[in-house]
CSV table of C-alpha atoms in Angstrom, one decimal:
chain,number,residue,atom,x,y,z
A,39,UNK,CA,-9.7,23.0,19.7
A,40,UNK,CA,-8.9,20.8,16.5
A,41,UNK,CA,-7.7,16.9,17.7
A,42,UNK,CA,-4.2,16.7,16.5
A,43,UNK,CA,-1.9,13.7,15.6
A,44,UNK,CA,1.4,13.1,15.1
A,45,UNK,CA,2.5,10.9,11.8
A,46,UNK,CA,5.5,9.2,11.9
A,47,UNK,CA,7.0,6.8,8.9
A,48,UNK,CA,10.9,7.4,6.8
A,49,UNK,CA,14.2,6.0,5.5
A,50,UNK,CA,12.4,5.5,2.3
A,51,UNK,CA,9.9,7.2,0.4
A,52,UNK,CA,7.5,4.1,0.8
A,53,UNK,CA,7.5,5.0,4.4
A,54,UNK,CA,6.5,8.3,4.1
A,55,UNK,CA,4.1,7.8,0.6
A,56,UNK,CA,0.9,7.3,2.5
A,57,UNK,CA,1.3,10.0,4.9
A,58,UNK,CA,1.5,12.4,1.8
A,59,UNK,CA,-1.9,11.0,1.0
A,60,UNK,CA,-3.2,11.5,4.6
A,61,UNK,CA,-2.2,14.9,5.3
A,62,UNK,CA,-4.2,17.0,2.5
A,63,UNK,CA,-7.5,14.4,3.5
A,64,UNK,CA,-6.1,15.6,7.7
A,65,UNK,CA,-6.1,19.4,6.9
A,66,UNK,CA,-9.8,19.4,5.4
A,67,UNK,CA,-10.9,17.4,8.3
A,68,UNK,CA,-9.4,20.0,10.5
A,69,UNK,CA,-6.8,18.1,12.5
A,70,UNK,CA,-3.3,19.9,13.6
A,71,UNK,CA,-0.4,17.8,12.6
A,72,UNK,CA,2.8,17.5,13.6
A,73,UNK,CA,5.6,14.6,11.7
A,74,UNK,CA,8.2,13.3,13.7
A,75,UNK,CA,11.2,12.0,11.4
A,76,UNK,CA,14.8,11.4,11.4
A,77,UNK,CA,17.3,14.5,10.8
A,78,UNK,CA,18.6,13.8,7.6
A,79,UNK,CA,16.0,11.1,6.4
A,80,UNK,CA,13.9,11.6,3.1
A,81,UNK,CA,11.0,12.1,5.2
A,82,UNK,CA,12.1,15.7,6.5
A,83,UNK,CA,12.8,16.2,2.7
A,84,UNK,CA,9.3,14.9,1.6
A,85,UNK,CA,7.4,16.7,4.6
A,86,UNK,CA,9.6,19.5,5.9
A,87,UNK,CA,7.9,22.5,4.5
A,88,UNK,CA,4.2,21.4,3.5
A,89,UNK,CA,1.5,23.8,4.7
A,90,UNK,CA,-0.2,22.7,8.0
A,91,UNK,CA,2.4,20.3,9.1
A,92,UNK,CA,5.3,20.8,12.0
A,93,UNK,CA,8.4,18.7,11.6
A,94,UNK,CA,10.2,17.4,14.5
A,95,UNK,CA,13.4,15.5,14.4
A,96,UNK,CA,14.4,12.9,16.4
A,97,UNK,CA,17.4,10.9,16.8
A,98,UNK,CA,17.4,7.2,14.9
A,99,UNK,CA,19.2,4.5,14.8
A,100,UNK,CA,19.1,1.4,11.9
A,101,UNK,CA,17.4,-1.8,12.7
A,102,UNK,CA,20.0,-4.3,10.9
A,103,UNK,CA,19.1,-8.1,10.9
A,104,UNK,CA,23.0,-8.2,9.8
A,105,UNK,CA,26.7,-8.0,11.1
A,106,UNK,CA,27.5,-4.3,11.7
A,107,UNK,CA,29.5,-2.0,13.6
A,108,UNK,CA,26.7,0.4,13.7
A,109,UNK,CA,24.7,-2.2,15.8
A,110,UNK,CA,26.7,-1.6,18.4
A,111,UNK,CA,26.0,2.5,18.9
A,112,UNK,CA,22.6,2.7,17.1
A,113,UNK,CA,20.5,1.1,20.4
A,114,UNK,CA,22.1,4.2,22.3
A,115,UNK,CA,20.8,6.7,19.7
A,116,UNK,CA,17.3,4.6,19.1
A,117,UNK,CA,17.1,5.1,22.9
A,118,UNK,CA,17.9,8.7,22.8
A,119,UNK,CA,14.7,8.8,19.9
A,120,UNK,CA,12.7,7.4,22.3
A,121,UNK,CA,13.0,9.7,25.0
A,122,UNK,CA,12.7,12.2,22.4
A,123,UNK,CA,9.5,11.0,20.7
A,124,UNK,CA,8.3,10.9,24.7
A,125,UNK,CA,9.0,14.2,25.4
A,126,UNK,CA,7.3,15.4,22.3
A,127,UNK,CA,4.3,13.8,22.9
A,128,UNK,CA,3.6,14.5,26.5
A,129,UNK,CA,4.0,18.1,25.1
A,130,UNK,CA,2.2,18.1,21.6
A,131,UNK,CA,-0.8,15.9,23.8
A,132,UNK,CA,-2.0,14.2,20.6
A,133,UNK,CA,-5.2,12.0,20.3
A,134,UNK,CA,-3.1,9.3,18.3
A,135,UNK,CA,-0.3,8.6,16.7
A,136,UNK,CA,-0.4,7.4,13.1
A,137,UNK,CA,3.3,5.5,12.1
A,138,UNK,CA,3.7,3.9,8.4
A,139,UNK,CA,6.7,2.2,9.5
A,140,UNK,CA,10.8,2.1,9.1
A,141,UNK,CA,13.0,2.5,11.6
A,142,UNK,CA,12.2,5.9,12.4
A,143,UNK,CA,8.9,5.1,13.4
A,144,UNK,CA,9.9,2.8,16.7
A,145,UNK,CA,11.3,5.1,19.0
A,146,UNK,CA,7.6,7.4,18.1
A,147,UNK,CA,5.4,4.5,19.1
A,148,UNK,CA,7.2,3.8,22.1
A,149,UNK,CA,7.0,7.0,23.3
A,150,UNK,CA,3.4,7.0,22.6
A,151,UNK,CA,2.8,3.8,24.5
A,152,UNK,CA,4.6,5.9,27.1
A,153,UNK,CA,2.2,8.7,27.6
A,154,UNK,CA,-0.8,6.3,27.2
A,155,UNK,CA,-1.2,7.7,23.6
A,156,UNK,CA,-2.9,5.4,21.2
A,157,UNK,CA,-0.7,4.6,18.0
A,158,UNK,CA,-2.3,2.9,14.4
A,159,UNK,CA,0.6,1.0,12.4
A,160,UNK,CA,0.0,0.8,8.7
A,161,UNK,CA,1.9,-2.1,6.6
A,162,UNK,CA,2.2,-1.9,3.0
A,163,UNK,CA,3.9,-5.4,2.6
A,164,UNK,CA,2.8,-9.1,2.4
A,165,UNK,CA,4.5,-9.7,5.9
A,166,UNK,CA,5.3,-7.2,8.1
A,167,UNK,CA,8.6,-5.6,8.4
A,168,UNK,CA,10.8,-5.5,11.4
A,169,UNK,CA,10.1,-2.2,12.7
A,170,UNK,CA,6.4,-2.7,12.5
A,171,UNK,CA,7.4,-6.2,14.4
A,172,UNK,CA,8.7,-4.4,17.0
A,173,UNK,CA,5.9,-1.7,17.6
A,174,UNK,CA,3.0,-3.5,17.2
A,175,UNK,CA,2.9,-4.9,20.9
A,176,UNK,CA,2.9,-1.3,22.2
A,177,UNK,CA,-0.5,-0.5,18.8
A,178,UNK,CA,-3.8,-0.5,19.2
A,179,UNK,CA,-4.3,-1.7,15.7
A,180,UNK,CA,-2.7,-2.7,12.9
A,181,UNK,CA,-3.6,-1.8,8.6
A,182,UNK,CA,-2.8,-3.9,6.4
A,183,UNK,CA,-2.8,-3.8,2.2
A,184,UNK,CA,-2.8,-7.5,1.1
A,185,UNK,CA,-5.2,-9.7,2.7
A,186,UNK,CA,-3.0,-12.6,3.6
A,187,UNK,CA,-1.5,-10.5,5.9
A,188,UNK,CA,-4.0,-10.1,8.6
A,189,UNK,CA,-4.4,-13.8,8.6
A,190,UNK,CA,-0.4,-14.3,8.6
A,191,UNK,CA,0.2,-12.4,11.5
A,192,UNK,CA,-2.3,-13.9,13.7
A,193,UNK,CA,-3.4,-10.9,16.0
A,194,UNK,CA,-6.7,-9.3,16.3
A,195,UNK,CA,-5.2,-5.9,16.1
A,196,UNK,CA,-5.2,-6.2,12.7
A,197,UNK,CA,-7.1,-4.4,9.9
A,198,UNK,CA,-7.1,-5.2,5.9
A,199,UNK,CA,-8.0,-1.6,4.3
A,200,UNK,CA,-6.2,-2.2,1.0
A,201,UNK,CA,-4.3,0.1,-0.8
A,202,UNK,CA,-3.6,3.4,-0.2
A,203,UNK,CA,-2.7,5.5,-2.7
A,204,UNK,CA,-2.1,9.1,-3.3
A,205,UNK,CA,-5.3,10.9,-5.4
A,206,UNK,CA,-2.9,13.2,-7.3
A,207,UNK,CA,-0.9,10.6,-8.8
A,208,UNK,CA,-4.5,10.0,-10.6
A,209,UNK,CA,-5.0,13.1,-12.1
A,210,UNK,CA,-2.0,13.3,-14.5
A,211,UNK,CA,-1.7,14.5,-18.1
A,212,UNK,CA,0.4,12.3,-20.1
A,213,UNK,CA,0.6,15.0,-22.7
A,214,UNK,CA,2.3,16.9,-19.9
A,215,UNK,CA,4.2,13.9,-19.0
A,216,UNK,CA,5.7,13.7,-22.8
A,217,UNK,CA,6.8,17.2,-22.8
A,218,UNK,CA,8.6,17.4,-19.4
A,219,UNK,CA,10.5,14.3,-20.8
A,220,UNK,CA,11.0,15.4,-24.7
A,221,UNK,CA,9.3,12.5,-26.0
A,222,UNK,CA,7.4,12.7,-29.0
A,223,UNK,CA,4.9,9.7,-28.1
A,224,UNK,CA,5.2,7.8,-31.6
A,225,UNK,CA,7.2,4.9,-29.0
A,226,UNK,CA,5.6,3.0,-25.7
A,227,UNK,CA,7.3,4.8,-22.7
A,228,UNK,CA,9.4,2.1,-20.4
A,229,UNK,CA,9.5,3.3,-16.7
A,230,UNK,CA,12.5,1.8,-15.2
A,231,UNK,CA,12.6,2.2,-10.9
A,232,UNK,CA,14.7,0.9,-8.5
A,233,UNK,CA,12.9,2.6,-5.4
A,234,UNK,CA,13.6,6.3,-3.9
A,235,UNK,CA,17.2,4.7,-3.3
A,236,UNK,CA,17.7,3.0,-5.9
A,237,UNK,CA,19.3,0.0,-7.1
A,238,UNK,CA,22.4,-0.5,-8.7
A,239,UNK,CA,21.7,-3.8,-10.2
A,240,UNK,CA,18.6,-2.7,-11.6
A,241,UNK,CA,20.2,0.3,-13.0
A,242,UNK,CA,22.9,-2.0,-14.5
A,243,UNK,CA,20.6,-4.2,-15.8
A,244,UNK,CA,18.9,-1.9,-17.7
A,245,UNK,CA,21.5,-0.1,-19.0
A,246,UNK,CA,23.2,-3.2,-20.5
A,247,UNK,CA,20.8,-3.7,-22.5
A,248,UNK,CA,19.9,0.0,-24.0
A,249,UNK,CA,20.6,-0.7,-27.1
A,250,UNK,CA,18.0,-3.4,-27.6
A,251,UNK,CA,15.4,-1.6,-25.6
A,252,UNK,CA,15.6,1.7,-27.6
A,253,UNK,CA,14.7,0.4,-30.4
A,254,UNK,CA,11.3,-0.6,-29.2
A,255,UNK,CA,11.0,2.0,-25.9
A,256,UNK,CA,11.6,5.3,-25.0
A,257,UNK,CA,12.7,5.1,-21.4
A,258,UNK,CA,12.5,7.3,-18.4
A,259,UNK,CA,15.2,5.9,-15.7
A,260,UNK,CA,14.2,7.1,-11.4
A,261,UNK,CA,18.0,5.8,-10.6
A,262,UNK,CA,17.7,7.0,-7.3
A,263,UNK,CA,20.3,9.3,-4.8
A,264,UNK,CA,23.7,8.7,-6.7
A,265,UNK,CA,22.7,6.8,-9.4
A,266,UNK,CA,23.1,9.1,-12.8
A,267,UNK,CA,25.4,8.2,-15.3
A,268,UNK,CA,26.6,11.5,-17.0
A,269,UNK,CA,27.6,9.4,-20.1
A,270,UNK,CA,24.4,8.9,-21.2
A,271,UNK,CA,23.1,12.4,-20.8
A,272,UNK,CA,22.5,13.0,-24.1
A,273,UNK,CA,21.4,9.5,-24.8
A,274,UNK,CA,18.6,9.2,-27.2
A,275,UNK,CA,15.3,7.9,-26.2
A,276,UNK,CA,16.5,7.3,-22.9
A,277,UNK,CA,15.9,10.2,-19.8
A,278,UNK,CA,16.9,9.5,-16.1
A,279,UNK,CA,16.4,11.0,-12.9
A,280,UNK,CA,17.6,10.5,-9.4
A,281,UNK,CA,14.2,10.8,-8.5
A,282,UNK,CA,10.9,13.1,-9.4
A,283,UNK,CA,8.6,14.7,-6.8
A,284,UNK,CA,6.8,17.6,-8.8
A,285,UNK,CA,5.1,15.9,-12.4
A,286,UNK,CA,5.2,12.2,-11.5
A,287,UNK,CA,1.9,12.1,-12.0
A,288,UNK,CA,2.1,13.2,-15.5
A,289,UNK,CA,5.3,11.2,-16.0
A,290,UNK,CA,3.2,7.7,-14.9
A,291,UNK,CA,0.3,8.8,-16.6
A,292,UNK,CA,2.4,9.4,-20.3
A,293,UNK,CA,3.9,5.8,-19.1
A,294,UNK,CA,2.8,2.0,-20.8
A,295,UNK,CA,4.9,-0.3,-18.9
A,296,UNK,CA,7.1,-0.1,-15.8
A,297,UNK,CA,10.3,-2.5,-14.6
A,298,UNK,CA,10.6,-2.4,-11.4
A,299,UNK,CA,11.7,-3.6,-7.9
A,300,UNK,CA,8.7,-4.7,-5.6
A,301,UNK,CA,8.4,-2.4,-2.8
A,302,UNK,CA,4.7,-2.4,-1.9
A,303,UNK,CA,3.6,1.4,-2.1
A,304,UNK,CA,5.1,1.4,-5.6
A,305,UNK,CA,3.7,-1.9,-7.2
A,306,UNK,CA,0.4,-0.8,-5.6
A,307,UNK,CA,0.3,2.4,-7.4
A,308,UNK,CA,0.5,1.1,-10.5
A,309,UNK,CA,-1.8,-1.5,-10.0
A,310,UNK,CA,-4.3,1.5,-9.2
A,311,UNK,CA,-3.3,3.7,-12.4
A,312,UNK,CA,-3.2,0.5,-14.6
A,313,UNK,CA,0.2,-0.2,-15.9
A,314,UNK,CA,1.4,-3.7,-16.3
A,315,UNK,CA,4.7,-4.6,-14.9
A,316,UNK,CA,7.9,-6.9,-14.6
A,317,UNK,CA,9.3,-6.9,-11.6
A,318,UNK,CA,12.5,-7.4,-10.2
A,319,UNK,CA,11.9,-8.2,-6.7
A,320,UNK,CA,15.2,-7.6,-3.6
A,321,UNK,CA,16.7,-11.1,-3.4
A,322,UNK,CA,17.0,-12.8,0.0
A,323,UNK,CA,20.7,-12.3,0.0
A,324,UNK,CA,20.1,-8.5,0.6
A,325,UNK,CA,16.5,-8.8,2.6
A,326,UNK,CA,13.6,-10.3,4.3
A,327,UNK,CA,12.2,-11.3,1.3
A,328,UNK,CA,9.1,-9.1,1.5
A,329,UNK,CA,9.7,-8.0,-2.3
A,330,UNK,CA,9.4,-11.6,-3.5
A,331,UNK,CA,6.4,-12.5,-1.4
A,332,UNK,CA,4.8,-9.1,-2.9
A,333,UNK,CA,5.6,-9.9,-6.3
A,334,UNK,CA,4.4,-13.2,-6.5
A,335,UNK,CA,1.6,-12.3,-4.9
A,336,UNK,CA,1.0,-9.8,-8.1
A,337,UNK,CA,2.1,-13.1,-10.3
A,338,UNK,CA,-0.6,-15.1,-9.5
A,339,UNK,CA,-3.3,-12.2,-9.6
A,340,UNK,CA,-2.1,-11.1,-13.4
A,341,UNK,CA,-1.3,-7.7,-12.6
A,342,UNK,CA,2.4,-8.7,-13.2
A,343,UNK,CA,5.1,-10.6,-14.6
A,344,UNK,CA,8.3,-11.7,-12.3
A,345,UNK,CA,12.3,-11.8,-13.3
A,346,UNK,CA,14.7,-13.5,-10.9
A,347,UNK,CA,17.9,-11.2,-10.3
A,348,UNK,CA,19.8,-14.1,-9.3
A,349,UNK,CA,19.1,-15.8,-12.8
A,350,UNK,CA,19.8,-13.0,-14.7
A,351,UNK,CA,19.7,-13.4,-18.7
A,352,UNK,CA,19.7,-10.0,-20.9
A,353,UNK,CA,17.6,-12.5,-24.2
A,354,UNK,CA,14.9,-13.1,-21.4
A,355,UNK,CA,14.9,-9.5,-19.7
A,356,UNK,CA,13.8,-7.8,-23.0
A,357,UNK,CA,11.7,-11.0,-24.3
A,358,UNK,CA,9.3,-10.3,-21.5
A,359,UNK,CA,9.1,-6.5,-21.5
A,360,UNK,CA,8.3,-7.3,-25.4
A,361,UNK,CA,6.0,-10.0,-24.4
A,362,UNK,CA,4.1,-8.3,-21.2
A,363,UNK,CA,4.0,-5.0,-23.8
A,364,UNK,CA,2.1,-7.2,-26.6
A,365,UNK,CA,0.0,-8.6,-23.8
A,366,UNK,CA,-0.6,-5.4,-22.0
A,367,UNK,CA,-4.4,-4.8,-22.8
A,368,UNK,CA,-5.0,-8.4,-20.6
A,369,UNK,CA,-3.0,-7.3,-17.7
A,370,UNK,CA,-4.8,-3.9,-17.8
A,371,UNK,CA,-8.2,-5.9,-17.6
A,372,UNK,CA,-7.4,-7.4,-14.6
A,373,UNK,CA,-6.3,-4.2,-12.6
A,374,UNK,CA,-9.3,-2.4,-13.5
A,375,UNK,CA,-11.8,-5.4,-12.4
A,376,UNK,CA,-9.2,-5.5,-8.7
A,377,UNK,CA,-10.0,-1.9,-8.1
A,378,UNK,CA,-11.6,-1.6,-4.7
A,379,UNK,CA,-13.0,0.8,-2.6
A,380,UNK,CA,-11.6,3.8,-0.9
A,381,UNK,CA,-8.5,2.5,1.1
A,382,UNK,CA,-7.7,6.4,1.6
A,383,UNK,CA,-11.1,6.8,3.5
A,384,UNK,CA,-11.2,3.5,5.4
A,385,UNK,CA,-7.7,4.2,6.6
A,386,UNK,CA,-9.1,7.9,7.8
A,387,UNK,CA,-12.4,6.2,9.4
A,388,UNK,CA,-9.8,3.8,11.3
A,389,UNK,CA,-7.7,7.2,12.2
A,390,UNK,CA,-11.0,8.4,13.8
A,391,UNK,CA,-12.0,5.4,15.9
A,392,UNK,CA,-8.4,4.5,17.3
A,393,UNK,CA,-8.4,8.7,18.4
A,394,UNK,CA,-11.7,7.9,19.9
């Protein structure tokens, strides 16, 4: 009988990226796998349907570290998930659990903990997020991508396995890339991406200054759920999307330069395919300040260049997408010497040992 685990990870596509990687590497291997995600998350979107894979829904509730009347009812329906995510497991009987995070991913390790299954947390970011705060007392181990944090954290559970990113989003055509966007190629191609959500000031941002921008860029726009702006359908040189699924690959690989927020499984899958950024990390007004730990932490490796949303200045936003563009082949350099070795394949290896 095949060993079978149950991934767990949503409420963003960064939660859910490195599953996507796992579960093709999974099915060879021969494991049965089921996902347990939120109802109406972008996880039951992303995984919902893919061969091999059964998706169970739970009930979830947000983990806010702000004011809300939400906090009030969501404990009740995070406690519903957990007996859910229990139930499940004592009846799938997997050999682990493997959760990439978000709040989603709690009540799943929990109930894991509960039937004496062992569960393997994976962290993308510099310091760990609150969900994977709460969950890692009831992991066996911990994976980290940057190595500061396994020394942060200060826990021998934890594991530094690097980066994992998905092999397809390596083996795009940028020809193909061009034609799914109607570009002709004579300009540099300006990816512009707020995250699977998006981000309204980044979208404003770069919209302001369009004018300037075309001139030098074509652009392709990922404005996330909500975020198109039918006046500029027709705009030249410009093309935006709420977000892109099938041909990203060849969409990234026809692409020179990317602005972007600084969510981890993004920035880290552009380090791997090589394009330099400027990033726009989530201020501490509106998070934990994860993105600007990650981004400096690009900074002061070279793969990047950083832009402060709260010191906004249009002059200075396009100066350094000129500069970092003129300076492109150094940044380049320095992500090809940084690549390391299989992340993908340590991360499986750890899968292995934690299932015993």
């Amino acid at each position: 009988m095949a060993k079978r685990i149950v991934l767990t990870g949503g409420g963003s596509a960064g939660h859910v990226s490195v599953n996507l990687a796992l579960i093709p590497q999974l099915r060879e291997q021969g494991w049965a796998i089921d996902y347990i995600g939120s109802e109406t998350g972008i996880e039951k979107e992303l995984v919902e349907g893919l061969p091999g894979v059964s998706y169970h829904a739970i009930a979830t509730g947000k983990l806010r570290r702000y004011f809300s009347l939400q906090n009030f009812s969501d404990p009740f329906r995070i406690l519903k998930g957990v007996g859910q995510s229990s139930k499940l497991i004592r009846r799938l009987k997997p050999a682990v659990v493997f959760s990439k995070g978000g709040f989603v991913s709690v009540p799943v390790v929990l109930g894991a903990w509960m039937n004496r299954v062992p569960a393997l947390i994976h962290e993308s970011d510099y310091s760990p997020g609150l969900a994977n705060k709460l969950a890692l007392p009831f992991a066996s181990a911990l994976c980290t991508t940057f190595p500061e944090t396994a020394t942060a954290i200060k826990t021998d559970k934890a594991v530094q396995i690097g980066s994992v990113v998905r092999p397809e989003l390596k083996e795009g055509d940028a020809a193909r890339g061009l034609m799914q966007l109607g570009f002709d190629g004579e300009k540099p191609i300006l990816l512009a991406a707020g995250g699977s959500l998006g981000s309204r000031a980044l979208n404003a941002h770069l919209r302001r200054n369009l004018d300037a921008l075309t001139e030098r860029f074509d652009i392709v726009h990922l404005c996330g759920k909500n975020g198109l702006d039918d006046s500029l359908h027709d705009r030249s040189g410009y093309r935006q999307f709420e977000y892109v699924n099938e041909g990203m690959a060849d969409i990234l690989a026809a692409t020179d330069l990317v602005f972007s927020r600084a969510g981890s499984n993004a920035i880290f899958e552009y380090l791997a395919l090589g394009k330099p950024m400027l990033l726009c990390p989530l201020g501490r007004k509106q998070s934990r300040g994860d993105q600007i730990l990650n981004a400096e932490s690009f900074v002061r490796a070279g793969y990047a260049e950083m832009i402060d949303e709260d010191y906004w200045d249009n002059e200075r936003f396009v100066a350094k997408l000129e500069e970092l563009y003129s300076k492109r082949n150094r940044y380049i350099a320095r992500m090809r010497a940084a690549e390391e070795s299989d992340p993908l394949a340590l991360l499986l290896q750890q899968i292995a040992k934690v299932a015993g």
